[in-house]
Amino acid sequence: MRYKEIVGLARGSADNLRAWELARADEIERQLVDAQAAVAAARDREEKAQERAKRWWKMALHNVSRLSFVEALDDPEPVTTARPQYLDRYLEEVKPSYQELVQAVLGLGWRAKR
């Protein structure tokens, strides 16, 4: 009787462990799918931010090209130390800076000398 009781407990423990492992595997798979979705969303957001930055850079180059005494350099390199959680803040700083550049270019142009 005692032997059957011990075997039953061992079998029950094995079944419980198997059920826990299957549940944990399902949970890990769900977390993996969520993480892959988050990575895809972050990659998409990064690509959009890069496109936006390139457009601003091209517009700035176009404005600066009007000045004969300013030589445009190569495209800027990405800043690897930038914090991704501040991306919106960084992007918000671009438009006012661009507008300041436009005003400076307009002020330095030969037409402004009149």
mmCIF file with all atom_site columns, C-alpha atoms in Angstrom:
data_model
loop_
_atom_site.group_PDB
_atom_site.id
_atom_site.type_symbol
_atom_site.label_atom_id
_atom_site.label_alt_id
_atom_site.label_comp_id
_atom_site.label_asym_id
_atom_site.label_entity_id
_atom_site.label_seq_id
_atom_site.pdbx_PDB_ins_code
_atom_site.Cartn_x
_atom_site.Cartn_y
_atom_site.Cartn_z
_atom_site.occupancy
_atom_site.B_iso_or_equiv
_atom_site.pdbx_formal_charge
_atom_site.auth_seq_id
_atom_site.auth_comp_id
_atom_site.auth_asym_id
_atom_site.auth_atom_id
_atom_site.pdbx_PDB_model_num
ATOM 1   C CA . MET A 1 1   ? 0.000  0.000  0.000   1.00 0.00 ? 1   MET A CA 1
ATOM 2   C CA . ARG A 1 2   ? 2.749  2.421  0.947   1.00 0.00 ? 2   ARG A CA 1
ATOM 3   C CA . TYR A 1 3   ? 4.584  1.644  -2.303  1.00 0.00 ? 3   TYR A CA 1
ATOM 4   C CA . LYS A 1 4   ? 1.476  2.473  -4.357  1.00 0.00 ? 4   LYS A CA 1
ATOM 5   C CA . GLU A 1 5   ? 1.032  5.687  -2.413  1.00 0.00 ? 5   GLU A CA 1
ATOM 6   C CA . ILE A 1 6   ? 4.657  6.747  -3.070  1.00 0.00 ? 6   ILE A CA 1
ATOM 7   C CA . VAL A 1 7   ? 4.395  5.852  -6.778  1.00 0.00 ? 7   VAL A CA 1
ATOM 8   C CA . GLY A 1 8   ? 1.128  7.785  -7.013  1.00 0.00 ? 8   GLY A CA 1
ATOM 9   C CA . LEU A 1 9   ? 2.702  10.838 -5.391  1.00 0.00 ? 9   LEU A CA 1
ATOM 10  C CA . ALA A 1 10  ? 5.725  10.616 -7.722  1.00 0.00 ? 10  ALA A CA 1
ATOM 11  C CA . ARG A 1 11  ? 3.462  10.310 -10.751 1.00 0.00 ? 11  ARG A CA 1
ATOM 12  C CA . GLY A 1 12  ? 1.351  13.247 -9.540  1.00 0.00 ? 12  GLY A CA 1
ATOM 13  C CA . SER A 1 13  ? 4.484  15.331 -8.990  1.00 0.00 ? 13  SER A CA 1
ATOM 14  C CA . ALA A 1 14  ? 5.747  14.430 -12.459 1.00 0.00 ? 14  ALA A CA 1
ATOM 15  C CA . ASP A 1 15  ? 2.389  15.405 -13.968 1.00 0.00 ? 15  ASP A CA 1
ATOM 16  C CA . ASN A 1 16  ? 2.408  18.686 -12.034 1.00 0.00 ? 16  ASN A CA 1
ATOM 17  C CA . LEU A 1 17  ? 5.957  19.410 -13.170 1.00 0.00 ? 17  LEU A CA 1
ATOM 18  C CA . ARG A 1 18  ? 5.083  18.594 -16.788 1.00 0.00 ? 18  ARG A CA 1
ATOM 19  C CA . ALA A 1 19  ? 2.009  20.855 -16.639 1.00 0.00 ? 19  ALA A CA 1
ATOM 20  C CA . TRP A 1 20  ? 4.092  23.655 -15.105 1.00 0.00 ? 20  TRP A CA 1
ATOM 21  C CA . GLU A 1 21  ? 6.789  23.253 -17.785 1.00 0.00 ? 21  GLU A CA 1
ATOM 22  C CA . LEU A 1 22  ? 4.193  23.345 -20.586 1.00 0.00 ? 22  LEU A CA 1
ATOM 23  C CA . ALA A 1 23  ? 2.563  26.428 -19.092 1.00 0.00 ? 23  ALA A CA 1
ATOM 24  C CA . ARG A 1 24  ? 5.971  28.080 -18.723 1.00 0.00 ? 24  ARG A CA 1
ATOM 25  C CA . ALA A 1 25  ? 6.866  27.201 -22.323 1.00 0.00 ? 25  ALA A CA 1
ATOM 26  C CA . ASP A 1 26  ? 3.607  28.795 -23.517 1.00 0.00 ? 26  ASP A CA 1
ATOM 27  C CA . GLU A 1 27  ? 4.322  31.885 -21.436 1.00 0.00 ? 27  GLU A CA 1
ATOM 28  C CA . ILE A 1 28  ? 7.857  32.154 -22.840 1.00 0.00 ? 28  ILE A CA 1
ATOM 29  C CA . GLU A 1 29  ? 6.525  31.770 -26.388 1.00 0.00 ? 29  GLU A CA 1
ATOM 30  C CA . ARG A 1 30  ? 4.000  34.569 -25.770 1.00 0.00 ? 30  ARG A CA 1
ATOM 31  C CA . GLN A 1 31  ? 6.756  36.770 -24.347 1.00 0.00 ? 31  GLN A CA 1
ATOM 32  C CA . LEU A 1 32  ? 8.925  35.991 -27.352 1.00 0.00 ? 32  LEU A CA 1
ATOM 33  C CA . VAL A 1 33  ? 6.132  36.953 -29.767 1.00 0.00 ? 33  VAL A CA 1
ATOM 34  C CA . ASP A 1 34  ? 5.537  40.173 -27.800 1.00 0.00 ? 34  ASP A CA 1
ATOM 35  C CA . ALA A 1 35  ? 9.256  40.958 -27.819 1.00 0.00 ? 35  ALA A CA 1
ATOM 36  C CA . GLN A 1 36  ? 9.479  40.336 -31.571 1.00 0.00 ? 36  GLN A CA 1
ATOM 37  C CA . ALA A 1 37  ? 6.519  42.657 -32.119 1.00 0.00 ? 37  ALA A CA 1
ATOM 38  C CA . ALA A 1 38  ? 8.175  45.313 -29.944 1.00 0.00 ? 38  ALA A CA 1
ATOM 39  C CA . VAL A 1 39  ? 11.426 44.982 -31.902 1.00 0.00 ? 39  VAL A CA 1
ATOM 40  C CA . ALA A 1 40  ? 9.551  45.300 -35.202 1.00 0.00 ? 40  ALA A CA 1
ATOM 41  C CA . ALA A 1 41  ? 7.732  48.396 -33.936 1.00 0.00 ? 41  ALA A CA 1
ATOM 42  C CA . ALA A 1 42  ? 11.000 49.917 -32.716 1.00 0.00 ? 42  ALA A CA 1
ATOM 43  C CA . ARG A 1 43  ? 12.670 49.157 -36.051 1.00 0.00 ? 43  ARG A CA 1
ATOM 44  C CA . ASP A 1 44  ? 9.771  50.801 -37.894 1.00 0.00 ? 44  ASP A CA 1
ATOM 45  C CA . ARG A 1 45  ? 9.951  53.836 -35.612 1.00 0.00 ? 45  ARG A CA 1
ATOM 46  C CA . GLU A 1 46  ? 13.711 54.049 -36.150 1.00 0.00 ? 46  GLU A CA 1
ATOM 47  C CA . GLU A 1 47  ? 13.318 53.918 -39.941 1.00 0.00 ? 47  GLU A CA 1
ATOM 48  C CA . LYS A 1 48  ? 10.692 56.667 -39.843 1.00 0.00 ? 48  LYS A CA 1
ATOM 49  C CA . ALA A 1 49  ? 12.924 58.813 -37.634 1.00 0.00 ? 49  ALA A CA 1
ATOM 50  C CA . GLN A 1 50  ? 15.866 58.277 -40.005 1.00 0.00 ? 50  GLN A CA 1
ATOM 51  C CA . GLU A 1 51  ? 13.761 59.257 -43.017 1.00 0.00 ? 51  GLU A CA 1
ATOM 52  C CA . ARG A 1 52  ? 12.537 62.338 -41.191 1.00 0.00 ? 52  ARG A CA 1
ATOM 53  C CA . ALA A 1 53  ? 16.065 63.334 -40.170 1.00 0.00 ? 53  ALA A CA 1
ATOM 54  C CA . LYS A 1 54  ? 17.311 62.866 -43.747 1.00 0.00 ? 54  LYS A CA 1
ATOM 55  C CA . ARG A 1 55  ? 14.527 65.101 -45.058 1.00 0.00 ? 55  ARG A CA 1
ATOM 56  C CA . TRP A 1 56  ? 15.397 67.829 -42.543 1.00 0.00 ? 56  TRP A CA 1
ATOM 57  C CA . TRP A 1 57  ? 19.091 67.481 -43.432 1.00 0.00 ? 57  TRP A CA 1
ATOM 58  C CA . LYS A 1 58  ? 18.381 67.789 -47.172 1.00 0.00 ? 58  LYS A CA 1
ATOM 59  C CA . MET A 1 59  ? 16.245 70.866 -46.580 1.00 0.00 ? 59  MET A CA 1
ATOM 60  C CA . ALA A 1 60  ? 19.009 72.398 -44.449 1.00 0.00 ? 60  ALA A CA 1
ATOM 61  C CA . LEU A 1 61  ? 21.606 71.640 -47.139 1.00 0.00 ? 61  LEU A CA 1
ATOM 62  C CA . HIS A 1 62  ? 19.373 73.230 -49.738 1.00 0.00 ? 62  HIS A CA 1
ATOM 63  C CA . ASN A 1 63  ? 19.166 76.417 -47.682 1.00 0.00 ? 63  ASN A CA 1
ATOM 64  C CA . VAL A 1 64  ? 22.881 76.511 -46.915 1.00 0.00 ? 64  VAL A CA 1
ATOM 65  C CA . SER A 1 65  ? 23.785 75.891 -50.562 1.00 0.00 ? 65  SER A CA 1
ATOM 66  C CA . ARG A 1 66  ? 22.517 79.402 -51.300 1.00 0.00 ? 66  ARG A CA 1
ATOM 67  C CA . LEU A 1 67  ? 25.489 80.813 -49.428 1.00 0.00 ? 67  LEU A CA 1
ATOM 68  C CA . SER A 1 68  ? 28.616 80.746 -51.567 1.00 0.00 ? 68  SER A CA 1
ATOM 69  C CA . PHE A 1 69  ? 30.990 81.013 -48.598 1.00 0.00 ? 69  PHE A CA 1
ATOM 70  C CA . VAL A 1 70  ? 29.618 77.941 -46.765 1.00 0.00 ? 70  VAL A CA 1
ATOM 71  C CA . GLU A 1 71  ? 30.694 74.475 -47.784 1.00 0.00 ? 71  GLU A CA 1
ATOM 72  C CA . ALA A 1 72  ? 28.350 71.642 -46.895 1.00 0.00 ? 72  ALA A CA 1
ATOM 73  C CA . LEU A 1 73  ? 29.942 68.606 -45.326 1.00 0.00 ? 73  LEU A CA 1
ATOM 74  C CA . ASP A 1 74  ? 28.992 64.944 -45.536 1.00 0.00 ? 74  ASP A CA 1
ATOM 75  C CA . ASP A 1 75  ? 25.778 63.664 -44.058 1.00 0.00 ? 75  ASP A CA 1
ATOM 76  C CA . PRO A 1 76  ? 25.869 63.525 -40.259 1.00 0.00 ? 76  PRO A CA 1
ATOM 77  C CA . GLU A 1 77  ? 26.614 60.238 -38.560 1.00 0.00 ? 77  GLU A CA 1
ATOM 78  C CA . PRO A 1 78  ? 24.111 58.708 -36.127 1.00 0.00 ? 78  PRO A CA 1
ATOM 79  C CA . VAL A 1 79  ? 24.796 59.388 -32.472 1.00 0.00 ? 79  VAL A CA 1
ATOM 80  C CA . THR A 1 80  ? 25.134 56.011 -30.819 1.00 0.00 ? 80  THR A CA 1
ATOM 81  C CA . THR A 1 81  ? 24.921 57.462 -27.310 1.00 0.00 ? 81  THR A CA 1
ATOM 82  C CA . ALA A 1 82  ? 21.467 58.988 -27.896 1.00 0.00 ? 82  ALA A CA 1
ATOM 83  C CA . ARG A 1 83  ? 18.742 57.572 -25.714 1.00 0.00 ? 83  ARG A CA 1
ATOM 84  C CA . PRO A 1 84  ? 15.825 56.015 -27.596 1.00 0.00 ? 84  PRO A CA 1
ATOM 85  C CA . GLN A 1 85  ? 13.321 57.093 -24.948 1.00 0.00 ? 85  GLN A CA 1
ATOM 86  C CA . TYR A 1 86  ? 14.138 60.731 -25.825 1.00 0.00 ? 86  TYR A CA 1
ATOM 87  C CA . LEU A 1 87  ? 13.489 60.316 -29.563 1.00 0.00 ? 87  LEU A CA 1
ATOM 88  C CA . ASP A 1 88  ? 10.372 62.486 -29.524 1.00 0.00 ? 88  ASP A CA 1
ATOM 89  C CA . ARG A 1 89  ? 12.230 65.196 -27.616 1.00 0.00 ? 89  ARG A CA 1
ATOM 90  C CA . TYR A 1 90  ? 15.095 65.081 -30.121 1.00 0.00 ? 90  TYR A CA 1
ATOM 91  C CA . LEU A 1 91  ? 12.701 65.328 -33.047 1.00 0.00 ? 91  LEU A CA 1
ATOM 92  C CA . GLU A 1 92  ? 10.897 68.267 -31.444 1.00 0.00 ? 92  GLU A CA 1
ATOM 93  C CA . GLU A 1 93  ? 14.201 70.170 -31.289 1.00 0.00 ? 93  GLU A CA 1
ATOM 94  C CA . VAL A 1 94  ? 14.818 69.800 -35.031 1.00 0.00 ? 94  VAL A CA 1
ATOM 95  C CA . LYS A 1 95  ? 12.076 72.082 -36.356 1.00 0.00 ? 95  LYS A CA 1
ATOM 96  C CA . PRO A 1 96  ? 12.967 75.177 -34.272 1.00 0.00 ? 96  PRO A CA 1
ATOM 97  C CA . SER A 1 97  ? 16.653 74.648 -35.067 1.00 0.00 ? 97  SER A CA 1
ATOM 98  C CA . TYR A 1 98  ? 15.851 74.375 -38.765 1.00 0.00 ? 98  TYR A CA 1
ATOM 99  C CA . GLN A 1 99  ? 13.784 77.560 -38.621 1.00 0.00 ? 99  GLN A CA 1
ATOM 100 C CA . GLU A 1 100 ? 16.691 79.365 -36.937 1.00 0.00 ? 100 GLU A CA 1
ATOM 101 C CA . LEU A 1 101 ? 18.953 78.132 -39.728 1.00 0.00 ? 101 LEU A CA 1
ATOM 102 C CA . VAL A 1 102 ? 16.559 79.417 -42.385 1.00 0.00 ? 102 VAL A CA 1
ATOM 103 C CA . GLN A 1 103 ? 16.398 82.817 -40.693 1.00 0.00 ? 103 GLN A CA 1
ATOM 104 C CA . ALA A 1 104 ? 20.192 82.942 -40.444 1.00 0.00 ? 104 ALA A CA 1
ATOM 105 C CA . VAL A 1 105 ? 20.581 82.025 -44.118 1.00 0.00 ? 105 VAL A CA 1
ATOM 106 C CA . LEU A 1 106 ? 18.049 84.657 -45.116 1.00 0.00 ? 106 LEU A CA 1
ATOM 107 C CA . GLY A 1 107 ? 19.917 87.216 -43.031 1.00 0.00 ? 107 GLY A CA 1
ATOM 108 C CA . LEU A 1 108 ? 23.265 86.313 -44.583 1.00 0.00 ? 108 LEU A CA 1
ATOM 109 C CA . GLY A 1 109 ? 22.111 86.147 -48.181 1.00 0.00 ? 109 GLY A CA 1
ATOM 110 C CA . TRP A 1 110 ? 23.009 88.873 -50.672 1.00 0.00 ? 110 TRP A CA 1
ATOM 111 C CA . ARG A 1 111 ? 19.367 89.919 -50.928 1.00 0.00 ? 111 ARG A CA 1
ATOM 112 C CA . ALA A 1 112 ? 19.285 90.751 -47.234 1.00 0.00 ? 112 ALA A CA 1
ATOM 113 C CA . LYS A 1 113 ? 22.058 93.321 -47.701 1.00 0.00 ? 113 LYS A CA 1
ATOM 114 C CA . ARG A 1 114 ? 19.740 95.818 -49.416 1.00 0.00 ? 114 ARG A CA 1
#
